[in-house]
């Protein structure tokens, strides 16, 4: 089955509204009409409205970087799905290792978030990935099994393919130390096999991104791997030129 590649830029805690608008103004002529790669930008809450407005009519989708699983309530500082849906975001990236590590996002919370995002009609990007010590200790598969199985546990089989999974080895995030093509392929294939335990059909359709030090220079090789269906990009997605270079790599 051929899967449309999906390249998403994760801005993390970067870009004011003015900087976000400058980025979109630069990106639109480079990638705004690309129709053979799905393109997303994962934007800080404060810039979502501006980016939704400035990308309207283009092929660039807007994602939030977190959401609370509850419909509403006494959760100071949190953002609900209704609030995001009102802004017309396309989806939400959840479970990023930085959120797991620094903000205590747990597999139990993700188990609630992923189906809640789908129920709101939005697309979840569920991140997973092992640390350096876990890879060294041969725990990669066990770690990914827990993260993926838990995160998808309350998603109906027929909805699994609506989720995108981003496999991001923690040791490759922001380090310049990219996974080898063999590691990226083997691990993304393993993640797909976990989905296949639920539904073979979903496993063939679901997109699995690789993330961790993806750059214009390595994107084409990584994205040509059979089980790598796109990329979640941090640092190299902050400049329109290099983000567009990665999108080009996905088309190669
Ligand atoms: P990086 O980040 O591309 O800067 O390594 C990837 C990510 O955290 O999604």
Coordinates of N, CA and C and ligand atoms in Angstrom, one line a residue:
X1 N 0.8 -1.2 0.0 CA 0.0 0.0 0.0 C 0.9 1.3 0.0
X2 N 0.5 2.2 -0.8 CA 1.3 3.5 -0.8 C 0.7 4.5 0.2
X3 N 1.5 5.0 1.1 CA 1.1 5.9 2.1 C 1.6 7.3 1.8
X4 N 0.8 8.3 1.9 CA 1.3 9.7 1.6 C 2.2 10.1 2.7
X5 N 3.5 10.5 2.3 CA 4.4 11.0 3.4 C 3.9 12.2 4.1
X6 N 4.2 12.2 5.4 CA 3.7 13.3 6.3 C 4.9 13.9 7.0
X7 N 5.2 15.1 6.7 CA 6.3 15.8 7.3 C 5.7 16.9 8.3
X8 N 6.1 16.9 9.5 CA 5.6 17.9 10.5 C 6.8 18.5 11.2
X9 N 6.7 19.8 11.3 CA 7.7 20.6 12.0 C 7.2 20.9 13.4
X10 N 8.0 20.6 14.4 CA 7.6 20.8 15.8 C 8.4 22.0 16.3
X11 N 7.7 23.1 16.4 CA 8.4 24.4 16.8 C 8.8 24.4 18.3
X12 N 8.2 23.5 19.1 CA 8.5 23.5 20.5 C 8.2 24.9 21.1
X13 N 9.1 25.4 22.0 CA 8.8 26.8 22.6 C 9.6 27.8 21.8
X14 N 9.3 27.9 20.5 CA 9.9 28.9 19.6 C 8.8 29.6 18.9
X15 N 9.1 30.8 18.6 CA 8.3 31.7 17.7 C 7.2 32.5 18.4
X16 N 7.3 33.8 18.4 CA 6.3 34.7 18.8 C 5.3 34.7 17.6
X17 N 4.2 35.4 17.8 CA 3.2 35.5 16.6 C 3.9 36.2 15.4
X18 N 4.7 37.2 15.7 CA 5.4 37.9 14.6 C 6.3 37.0 13.9
X19 N 7.1 36.2 14.7 CA 8.1 35.3 14.1 C 7.3 34.1 13.3
X20 N 6.2 33.7 13.8 CA 5.5 32.6 13.2 C 4.9 33.1 11.8
X21 N 4.5 34.3 11.8 CA 3.9 34.9 10.6 C 5.0 35.1 9.5
X22 N 6.2 35.5 10.0 CA 7.3 35.6 9.1 C 7.7 34.3 8.5
X23 N 7.7 33.2 9.3 CA 8.0 31.9 8.8 C 7.0 31.4 7.8
X24 N 5.7 31.6 8.1 CA 4.7 31.2 7.1 C 4.8 31.9 5.8
X25 N 5.1 33.2 5.9 CA 5.2 34.0 4.7 C 6.4 33.5 3.8
X26 N 7.4 33.0 4.5 CA 8.6 32.5 3.7 C 8.3 31.0 3.2
X27 N 7.5 30.3 4.0 CA 7.2 28.9 3.6 C 6.2 28.7 2.5
X28 N 5.2 29.6 2.5 CA 4.1 29.4 1.5 C 4.6 29.3 0.0
X29 N 5.5 30.2 -0.4 CA 5.9 30.1 -1.8 C 6.8 28.8 -2.1
X30 N 7.4 28.3 -1.0 CA 8.2 27.1 -1.2 C 7.4 25.8 -1.1
X31 N 6.4 25.8 -0.3 CA 5.7 24.5 0.0 C 4.2 24.6 0.0
X32 N 3.6 25.8 -0.1 CA 2.2 26.0 0.1 C 1.3 25.2 -0.9
X33 N 1.9 24.8 -2.0 CA 1.1 24.1 -3.0 C 1.5 22.7 -3.2
X34 N 2.3 22.2 -2.3 CA 2.8 20.8 -2.4 C 1.5 19.9 -2.2
X35 N 1.3 18.9 -3.1 CA 0.1 18.1 -2.8 C 0.4 16.6 -2.7
X36 N 1.7 16.3 -2.8 CA 2.0 14.8 -2.6 C 2.7 14.5 -1.3
X37 N 2.8 15.5 -0.5 CA 3.3 15.3 0.9 C 2.4 16.1 1.8
X38 N 1.9 15.4 2.9 CA 1.1 16.1 3.9 C 2.1 16.9 4.8
X39 N 1.8 18.2 5.0 CA 2.7 19.1 5.7 C 2.0 19.6 7.0
X40 N 2.7 19.6 8.1 CA 2.1 20.2 9.3 C 3.1 21.0 10.0
X41 N 2.6 22.0 10.8 CA 3.5 22.7 11.7 C 2.8 22.7 13.1
X42 N 3.6 22.3 14.1 CA 3.1 22.1 15.4 C 3.5 23.4 16.2
X43 N 2.5 24.2 16.5 CA 2.7 25.6 16.8 C 2.4 25.9 18.3
X44 N 3.1 26.8 19.0 CA 2.7 27.1 20.4 C 1.3 27.7 20.4
X45 N 0.6 27.5 21.5 CA -0.8 27.9 21.6 C -1.0 29.3 21.1
X46 N -0.1 30.2 21.6 CA -0.3 31.6 21.4 C -0.3 32.0 19.9
X47 N 0.4 31.2 19.1 CA 0.5 31.6 17.6 C -0.5 30.8 16.8
X48 N -1.3 29.9 17.4 CA -2.2 29.0 16.6 C -3.1 29.8 15.7
X49 N -3.8 30.8 16.3 CA -4.8 31.5 15.5 C -4.2 32.2 14.3
X50 N -3.1 32.9 14.6 CA -2.4 33.6 13.5 C -1.9 32.6 12.4
X51 N -1.4 31.4 12.7 CA -0.9 30.5 11.7 C -2.1 29.8 11.0
X52 N -3.2 29.6 11.7 CA -4.4 29.0 11.0 C -4.8 30.0 9.9
X53 N -4.8 31.3 10.3 CA -5.3 32.3 9.4 C -4.3 32.5 8.2
X54 N -3.0 32.4 8.5 CA -2.1 32.7 7.4 C -1.8 31.5 6.5
X55 N -2.2 30.3 6.9 CA -2.1 29.1 6.1 C -3.4 28.7 5.4
X56 N -4.5 29.4 5.7 CA -5.8 29.0 5.1 C -5.7 29.0 3.6
X57 N -6.2 27.9 3.0 CA -6.2 27.8 1.6 C -4.9 27.2 1.0
X58 N -3.9 26.9 1.9 CA -2.7 26.3 1.5 C -2.8 24.8 1.9
X59 N -1.7 24.1 1.6 CA -1.7 22.7 2.0 C -1.1 22.5 3.4
X60 N -0.8 23.6 4.1 CA -0.1 23.4 5.4 C -1.1 23.3 6.5
X61 N -1.0 22.3 7.3 CA -1.9 22.0 8.4 C -1.3 22.5 9.7
X62 N -2.1 22.8 10.6 CA -1.6 23.4 11.9 C -2.0 22.4 13.0
X63 N -1.0 22.1 13.9 CA -1.2 21.2 15.0 C -0.8 22.0 16.3
X64 N -1.5 21.6 17.4 CA -1.1 22.1 18.7 C 0.0 21.1 19.2
X65 N 0.6 21.5 20.3 CA 1.7 20.6 20.9 C 1.3 19.9 22.2
X66 N 0.1 20.1 22.6 CA -0.4 19.4 23.8 C -1.9 19.7 23.9
X67 N -2.6 18.9 24.7 CA -4.0 19.1 25.0 C -4.4 18.4 26.2
X68 N -5.3 18.9 27.0 CA -5.8 18.1 28.1 C -6.9 17.1 27.7
X69 N -6.9 16.0 28.3 CA -7.9 15.0 27.9 C -9.3 15.2 28.4
X70 N -9.5 16.0 29.4 CA -10.9 16.3 30.0 C -11.6 17.3 29.1
X71 N -12.9 17.2 29.1 CA -13.7 18.1 28.2 C -13.5 19.6 28.7
X72 N -13.6 19.8 30.0 CA -13.4 21.1 30.6 C -13.2 20.9 32.1
X73 N -12.9 21.9 32.8 CA -12.8 21.7 34.3 C -11.7 22.6 34.9
X74 N -11.5 22.3 36.2 CA -10.5 23.0 37.0 C -9.1 22.5 36.8
X75 N -8.6 22.9 35.7 CA -7.2 22.4 35.3 C -6.4 23.7 34.9
X76 N -6.0 24.5 35.8 CA -5.4 25.7 35.6 C -4.2 25.6 34.6
X77 N -4.2 26.4 33.6 CA -3.1 26.4 32.6 C -3.3 25.4 31.5
X78 N -4.3 24.6 31.5 CA -4.5 23.6 30.4 C -5.4 24.1 29.3
X79 N -5.4 23.4 28.2 CA -6.2 23.7 27.0 C -7.0 22.5 26.6
X80 N -8.3 22.8 26.3 CA -9.2 21.6 25.9 C -9.3 21.5 24.4
X81 N -9.8 20.3 24.1 CA -10.0 20.0 22.6 C -11.0 21.0 22.0
X82 N -12.1 21.4 22.8 CA -13.0 22.3 22.2 C -12.3 23.6 21.9
X83 N -11.4 24.1 22.7 CA -10.7 25.3 22.5 C -9.9 25.2 21.2
X84 N -9.2 24.1 21.0 CA -8.4 23.9 19.8 C -9.2 23.8 18.6
X85 N -10.3 23.0 18.7 CA -11.2 22.8 17.6 C -11.8 24.1 17.1
X86 N -12.1 25.0 18.0 CA -12.6 26.3 17.6 C -11.6 27.1 16.8
X87 N -10.3 26.9 17.0 CA -9.3 27.6 16.2 C -9.1 26.9 14.9
X88 N -9.7 25.8 14.7 CA -9.6 25.0 13.4 C -8.2 24.4 13.2
X89 N -7.6 23.9 14.3 CA -6.4 23.2 14.2 C -6.7 21.8 13.5
X90 N -5.7 21.2 12.9 CA -5.9 20.0 12.3 C -5.7 18.8 13.2
X91 N -4.8 19.0 14.2 CA -4.5 17.9 15.1 C -3.6 18.4 16.3
X92 N -3.1 17.4 17.0 CA -2.3 17.7 18.2 C -1.2 16.6 18.3
X93 N 0.0 17.1 18.5 CA 1.1 16.2 18.8 C 1.1 15.9 20.3
X94 N 1.1 14.7 20.7 CA 1.1 14.3 22.1 C 2.2 13.3 22.4
X95 N 2.6 13.2 23.7 CA 3.6 12.2 24.1 C 5.0 12.5 23.7
X96 N 5.3 13.7 23.3 CA 6.7 14.0 23.0 C 7.6 13.7 24.2
X97 N 8.8 13.2 23.9 CA 9.6 12.9 25.0 C 9.9 14.0 26.0
X98 N 9.9 15.2 25.4 CA 10.1 16.4 26.3 C 9.0 16.6 27.3
X99 N 7.8 16.3 26.8 CA 6.6 16.4 27.7 C 6.6 15.2 28.7
X100 N 7.0 14.1 28.2 CA 7.1 12.9 29.1 C 8.1 13.2 30.2
X101 N 9.2 13.7 29.8 CA 10.4 13.9 30.7 C 10.2 15.1 31.7
X102 N 9.8 16.2 31.1 CA 9.8 17.5 31.9 C 8.4 17.8 32.5
X103 N 7.4 17.2 32.0 CA 6.0 17.6 32.4 C 5.2 16.4 32.8
X104 N 5.9 15.3 33.0 CA 5.2 14.1 33.5 C 4.0 13.6 32.7
X105 N 4.1 13.8 31.4 CA 3.0 13.2 30.6 C 3.2 11.7 30.6
X106 N 2.1 11.0 31.1 CA 2.2 9.6 31.3 C 1.5 8.8 30.2
X107 N 1.8 7.5 30.1 CA 1.1 6.6 29.2 C -0.4 6.6 29.5
X108 N -0.7 6.7 30.8 CA -2.1 6.7 31.2 C -2.9 7.9 30.7
X109 N -2.2 9.1 30.7 CA -2.8 10.3 30.2 C -3.0 10.2 28.7
X110 N -2.0 9.6 28.0 CA -2.0 9.5 26.6 C -3.1 8.5 26.1
X111 N -3.3 7.5 26.9 CA -4.4 6.6 26.6 C -5.7 7.3 26.6
X112 N -5.9 8.3 27.4 CA -7.1 9.1 27.3 C -7.1 10.2 26.2
X113 N -5.9 10.8 26.0 CA -5.8 11.9 25.1 C -6.0 11.4 23.6
X114 N -5.4 10.3 23.2 CA -5.5 9.9 21.8 C -6.9 9.7 21.3
X115 N -7.7 8.9 22.0 CA -9.1 8.8 21.6 C -9.9 10.1 21.7
X116 N -9.6 10.9 22.7 CA -10.3 12.2 22.9 C -10.0 13.1 21.7
X117 N -8.8 13.1 21.2 CA -8.5 13.9 20.0 C -9.2 13.4 18.8
X118 N -9.3 12.1 18.6 CA -10.0 11.5 17.5 C -11.5 11.8 17.6
X119 N -12.0 11.8 18.8 CA -13.5 12.0 19.0 C -13.8 13.5 18.7
X120 N -12.8 14.3 18.8 CA -13.1 15.8 18.4 C -12.9 16.0 16.9
X121 N -12.6 14.9 16.2 CA -12.4 15.0 14.8 C -11.0 15.5 14.3
X122 N -10.1 15.5 15.3 CA -8.7 16.0 15.0 C -7.8 14.8 14.9
X123 N -6.6 15.1 14.4 CA -5.6 14.0 14.1 C -4.5 14.0 15.2
X124 N -4.4 12.9 15.9 CA -3.3 12.8 16.9 C -2.0 12.4 16.2
X125 N -0.9 13.0 16.7 CA 0.5 12.5 16.4 C 1.0 12.0 17.7
X126 N 1.1 10.7 17.8 CA 1.5 10.1 19.1 C 3.0 9.8 19.0
X127 N 3.8 10.4 19.9 CA 5.3 10.2 19.9 C 5.6 9.0 20.8
X128 N 6.7 8.4 20.4 CA 7.3 7.3 21.3 C 8.8 7.3 21.0
X129 N 9.5 6.6 21.9 CA 10.9 6.6 21.6 C 11.7 6.2 22.9
X130 N 12.8 5.6 22.7 CA 13.6 5.1 23.8 C 14.8 6.0 24.1
X131 N 15.3 5.9 25.3 CA 16.5 6.7 25.7 C 17.7 5.9 25.3
X132 N 18.9 6.6 25.4 CA 20.1 6.0 25.1 C 20.4 4.8 25.9
X133 N 20.1 4.9 27.2 CA 20.4 3.8 28.2 C 19.4 2.6 27.9
X134 N 18.2 2.9 27.5 CA 17.3 1.9 27.1 C 17.7 1.1 25.9
X135 N 18.2 1.9 24.9 CA 18.7 1.2 23.7 C 19.9 0.3 24.0
X136 N 20.9 0.9 24.8 CA 22.1 0.2 25.2 C 21.7 -1.1 26.0
X137 N 20.6 -1.0 26.8 CA 20.2 -2.1 27.6 C 19.2 -3.1 26.9
X138 N 19.1 -2.9 25.6 CA 18.2 -3.8 24.8 C 16.8 -3.7 25.2
X139 N 16.4 -2.5 25.6 CA 15.0 -2.4 26.1 C 14.1 -1.7 25.1
X140 N 14.7 -1.3 23.9 CA 13.9 -0.5 23.0 C 12.5 -1.1 22.7
X141 N 12.5 -2.4 22.4 CA 11.2 -2.9 21.9 C 10.2 -2.9 23.1
X142 N 10.7 -3.2 24.3 CA 9.8 -3.3 25.4 C 9.2 -1.9 25.7
X143 N 10.1 -0.9 25.6 CA 9.7 0.5 25.9 C 8.6 1.0 24.8
X144 N 8.9 0.7 23.6 CA 8.0 1.1 22.5 C 6.7 0.3 22.6
X145 N 6.8 -0.9 23.0 CA 5.5 -1.7 23.1 C 4.6 -1.1 24.2
X146 N 5.2 -0.7 25.3 CA 4.4 -0.1 26.4 C 3.8 1.2 25.8
X147 N 4.6 2.1 25.2 CA 4.1 3.4 24.8 C 3.1 3.3 23.7
X148 N 3.3 2.4 22.8 CA 2.4 2.3 21.6 C 1.1 1.6 22.0
X149 N 1.2 0.5 22.7 CA 0.1 -0.3 23.1 C -0.8 0.5 24.0
X150 N -0.2 1.2 25.0 CA -1.0 2.0 26.0 C -1.7 3.2 25.3
X151 N -0.9 3.9 24.5 CA -1.4 5.1 23.8 C -2.6 4.8 22.9
X152 N -2.6 3.6 22.3 CA -3.6 3.2 21.3 C -4.7 2.4 22.0
X153 N -4.6 2.1 23.2 CA -5.4 1.0 23.9 C -6.9 1.3 23.7
X154 N -7.3 2.6 23.8 CA -8.7 2.9 23.8 C -9.2 3.6 22.5
X155 N -8.4 3.3 21.4 CA -8.7 3.7 20.1 C -9.4 2.5 19.4
X156 N -10.5 2.6 18.8 CA -11.2 1.5 18.1 C -10.3 1.0 16.9
X157 N -10.3 -0.3 16.6 CA -9.5 -0.8 15.5 C -9.7 0.0 14.2
X158 N -11.0 0.4 14.0 CA -11.2 1.0 12.7 C -10.8 2.5 12.7
X159 N -10.3 3.0 13.8 CA -9.8 4.4 13.9 C -8.3 4.4 14.0
X160 N -7.6 3.3 14.1 CA -6.2 3.3 14.3 C -5.4 4.0 13.2
X161 N -5.9 3.8 12.0 CA -5.1 4.4 10.9 C -5.2 5.9 10.8
X162 N -6.2 6.5 11.6 CA -6.3 7.9 11.7 C -5.2 8.6 12.5
X163 N -4.5 7.7 13.3 CA -3.4 8.2 14.2 C -2.1 8.2 13.4
X164 N -1.3 9.2 13.6 CA 0.1 9.1 13.1 C 1.0 8.8 14.3
X165 N 1.9 7.9 14.1 CA 2.9 7.7 15.2 C 4.2 8.2 14.8
X166 N 4.9 9.0 15.8 CA 6.2 9.5 15.5 C 7.2 8.7 16.4
X167 N 8.1 7.9 15.7 CA 9.1 7.2 16.5 C 10.3 8.2 16.6
X168 N 10.6 8.6 17.8 CA 11.7 9.5 18.0 C 12.7 9.0 19.1
X169 N 13.8 8.4 18.7 CA 14.7 8.0 19.7 C 15.2 9.2 20.5
X170 N 15.2 9.2 21.8 CA 15.5 10.4 22.6 C 16.9 10.8 22.4
X171 N 17.8 9.9 22.2 CA 19.2 10.2 22.0 C 19.5 10.9 20.6
X172 N 18.5 10.9 19.7 CA 18.7 11.6 18.4 C 18.0 12.9 18.4
X173 N 17.2 13.3 19.5 CA 16.5 14.6 19.4 C 17.4 15.7 19.8
X174 N 17.6 16.6 18.9 CA 18.4 17.8 19.1 C 19.8 17.6 19.3
X175 N 20.3 16.4 19.0 CA 21.7 16.1 19.3 C 22.6 16.1 18.0
X176 N 21.9 16.1 16.9 CA 22.7 15.9 15.6 C 23.1 14.5 15.4
X177 N 22.7 13.6 16.3 CA 23.1 12.2 16.2 C 21.9 11.4 15.7
X178 N 21.8 11.3 14.4 CA 20.6 10.8 13.7 C 20.7 9.2 13.8
X179 N 19.5 8.6 13.8 CA 19.5 7.1 13.8 C 20.1 6.7 12.4
X180 N 20.7 5.6 12.4 CA 21.2 5.1 11.0 C 19.9 4.6 10.3
X181 N 20.0 4.6 9.0 CA 18.8 4.1 8.2 C 18.4 2.7 8.7
X182 N 19.3 1.9 9.1 CA 19.0 0.5 9.5 C 18.2 0.6 10.8
X183 N 18.6 1.5 11.8 CA 17.9 1.6 13.0 C 16.5 2.2 12.8
X184 N 16.4 3.2 12.0 CA 15.1 3.9 11.7 C 14.2 2.9 11.1
X185 N 14.6 2.2 10.1 CA 13.8 1.2 9.4 C 13.3 0.1 10.4
X186 N 14.3 -0.5 11.0 CA 14.0 -1.6 11.9 C 13.0 -1.2 13.0
X187 N 13.2 -0.1 13.6 CA 12.4 0.3 14.7 C 11.0 0.8 14.2
X188 N 10.9 1.5 13.1 CA 9.6 1.9 12.6 C 8.8 0.6 12.2
X189 N 9.5 -0.4 11.6 CA 8.9 -1.6 11.3 C 8.3 -2.3 12.5
X190 N 9.1 -2.3 13.6 CA 8.6 -2.9 14.8 C 7.4 -2.1 15.3
X191 N 7.4 -0.8 15.3 CA 6.2 -0.1 15.7 C 5.0 -0.5 14.8
X192 N 5.2 -0.6 13.5 CA 4.1 -1.1 12.7 C 3.6 -2.5 13.1
X193 N 4.5 -3.3 13.5 CA 4.1 -4.7 13.9 C 3.2 -4.6 15.1
X194 N 3.4 -3.6 16.0 CA 2.6 -3.5 17.2 C 1.2 -3.1 16.8
X195 N 1.0 -2.3 15.7 CA -0.3 -1.9 15.2 C -0.9 -3.1 14.6
X196 N -0.1 -3.9 13.9 CA -0.6 -5.1 13.2 C -1.2 -6.1 14.2
X197 N -0.7 -6.1 15.4 CA -1.3 -7.0 16.4 C -2.7 -6.7 16.7
X198 N -3.1 -5.4 16.4 CA -4.5 -5.0 16.6 C -5.3 -5.2 15.2
X199 N -4.6 -4.7 14.2 CA -5.3 -4.7 12.9 C -4.3 -4.7 11.7
X200 N -4.3 -5.7 10.9 CA -3.3 -5.7 9.8 C -3.6 -4.6 8.8
X201 N -4.9 -4.3 8.6 CA -5.3 -3.3 7.7 C -4.8 -1.9 8.2
X202 N -5.0 -1.7 9.5 CA -4.5 -0.4 10.0 C -3.0 -0.3 9.9
X203 N -2.3 -1.4 10.2 CA -0.9 -1.3 10.1 C -0.4 -0.9 8.8
X204 N -1.1 -1.4 7.7 CA -0.7 -1.0 6.4 C -0.9 0.4 6.0
X205 N -2.0 1.0 6.7 CA -2.4 2.4 6.3 C -1.8 3.4 7.2
X206 N -1.4 3.1 8.5 CA -1.0 4.1 9.4 C 0.3 4.7 9.0
X207 N 0.5 6.0 9.3 CA 1.8 6.6 9.0 C 2.7 6.6 10.2
X208 N 3.9 6.2 10.0 CA 4.9 6.2 11.1 C 6.0 7.2 10.7
X209 N 6.2 8.2 11.4 CA 7.3 9.2 11.2 C 8.5 8.8 11.9
X210 N 9.6 9.2 11.4 CA 10.9 9.1 12.2 C 11.2 10.6 12.6
X211 N 11.7 10.7 13.8 CA 12.1 12.1 14.3 C 13.4 11.9 15.1
X212 N 14.2 13.0 15.0 CA 15.5 13.0 15.7 C 16.6 13.4 14.7
X213 N 16.9 14.7 14.7 CA 18.0 15.3 13.9 C 17.8 15.1 12.4
X214 N 16.5 15.1 12.0 CA 16.3 15.1 10.5 C 16.6 16.5 10.0
X215 N 17.4 16.5 8.8 CA 17.8 17.7 8.2 C 17.6 17.5 6.7
X216 N 17.7 18.6 5.9 CA 17.6 18.5 4.5 C 18.5 17.4 3.9
X217 N 19.7 17.3 4.4 CA 20.8 16.4 3.9 C 20.5 15.0 4.2
X218 N 19.7 14.6 5.2 CA 19.5 13.2 5.5 C 18.0 12.8 5.2
X219 N 17.2 13.7 4.9 CA 15.7 13.5 4.8 C 15.4 12.4 3.7
X220 N 16.0 12.6 2.5 CA 15.6 11.8 1.4 C 15.9 10.3 1.7
X221 N 17.1 10.1 2.3 CA 17.5 8.7 2.6 C 16.5 8.1 3.7
X222 N 16.3 8.8 4.8 CA 15.4 8.3 5.8 C 14.0 8.1 5.3
X223 N 13.5 9.1 4.5 CA 12.1 9.0 4.1 C 11.9 8.0 3.0
X224 N 13.0 7.5 2.4 CA 12.8 6.5 1.4 C 12.7 5.1 2.0
X225 N 12.9 4.9 3.3 CA 12.9 3.6 3.9 C 11.4 3.1 3.9
X226 N 11.2 1.8 3.7 CA 9.9 1.3 3.5 C 8.9 1.5 4.6
X227 N 9.4 1.5 5.9 CA 8.5 1.7 7.0 C 8.5 3.1 7.6
X228 N 9.2 4.0 7.0 CA 9.3 5.4 7.4 C 8.4 6.3 6.5
X229 N 7.3 6.8 7.0 CA 6.3 7.5 6.2 C 6.4 9.0 6.3
X230 N 7.5 9.5 6.9 CA 7.5 10.9 7.1 C 8.5 11.3 8.2
X231 N 8.4 12.5 8.6 CA 9.4 13.0 9.7 C 8.7 13.9 10.6
X232 N 9.1 13.9 11.9 CA 8.7 14.9 12.8 C 10.1 15.7 13.1
X233 N 10.1 16.9 12.8 CA 11.3 17.7 12.7 C 11.3 18.8 13.7
X234 N 12.4 18.9 14.5 CA 12.5 20.0 15.5 C 13.3 21.1 14.9
X235 N 14.6 21.2 15.3 CA 15.5 22.3 14.9 C 15.5 22.7 13.5
X236 N 15.5 21.7 12.6 CA 15.6 22.0 11.1 C 14.2 22.5 10.6
X237 N 13.2 22.5 11.4 CA 11.9 23.0 10.9 C 11.7 24.5 11.3
X238 N 12.6 25.1 12.0 CA 12.5 26.4 12.4 C 12.7 27.5 11.4
X239 N 13.4 27.1 10.3 CA 13.7 28.0 9.2 C 13.0 27.4 8.0
X240 N 12.3 28.3 7.3 CA 11.5 27.9 6.1 C 12.3 27.1 5.1
X241 N 13.5 27.6 4.8 CA 14.3 27.0 3.7 C 14.6 25.5 4.1
X242 N 15.1 25.3 5.3 CA 15.5 23.9 5.6 C 14.2 23.0 5.8
X243 N 13.1 23.6 6.3 CA 11.9 22.8 6.4 C 11.5 22.4 5.0
X244 N 11.5 23.3 4.1 CA 11.1 23.0 2.7 C 12.1 22.0 2.1
X245 N 13.3 22.1 2.4 CA 14.3 21.1 1.9 C 13.9 19.7 2.4
X246 N 13.4 19.6 3.6 CA 13.0 18.2 4.1 C 11.8 17.8 3.4
X247 N 10.8 18.7 3.1 CA 9.6 18.3 2.4 C 10.0 17.8 1.0
X248 N 11.0 18.5 0.4 CA 11.5 18.1 -0.9 C 12.0 16.6 -0.8
X249 N 12.7 16.4 0.3 CA 13.3 15.0 0.5 C 12.2 14.0 0.6
X250 N 11.1 14.3 1.1 CA 10.0 13.4 1.2 C 9.4 13.1 -0.2
X251 N 9.6 14.0 -1.2 CA 9.0 13.8 -2.5 C 9.9 13.0 -3.4
X252 N 11.2 12.9 -3.0 CA 12.2 12.3 -3.9 C 11.9 10.8 -4.2
Ligands
LIG1 P1 15.2 17.6 16.3 O1 13.8 17.4 17.2 O2 14.7 17.5 14.9 O3 15.6 19.0 16.7 O4 16.1 16.5 16.7 C1 12.9 16.4 16.8 C2 11.7 16.5 17.8 O5 11.9 16.7 19.0 O6 10.6 16.3 17.3

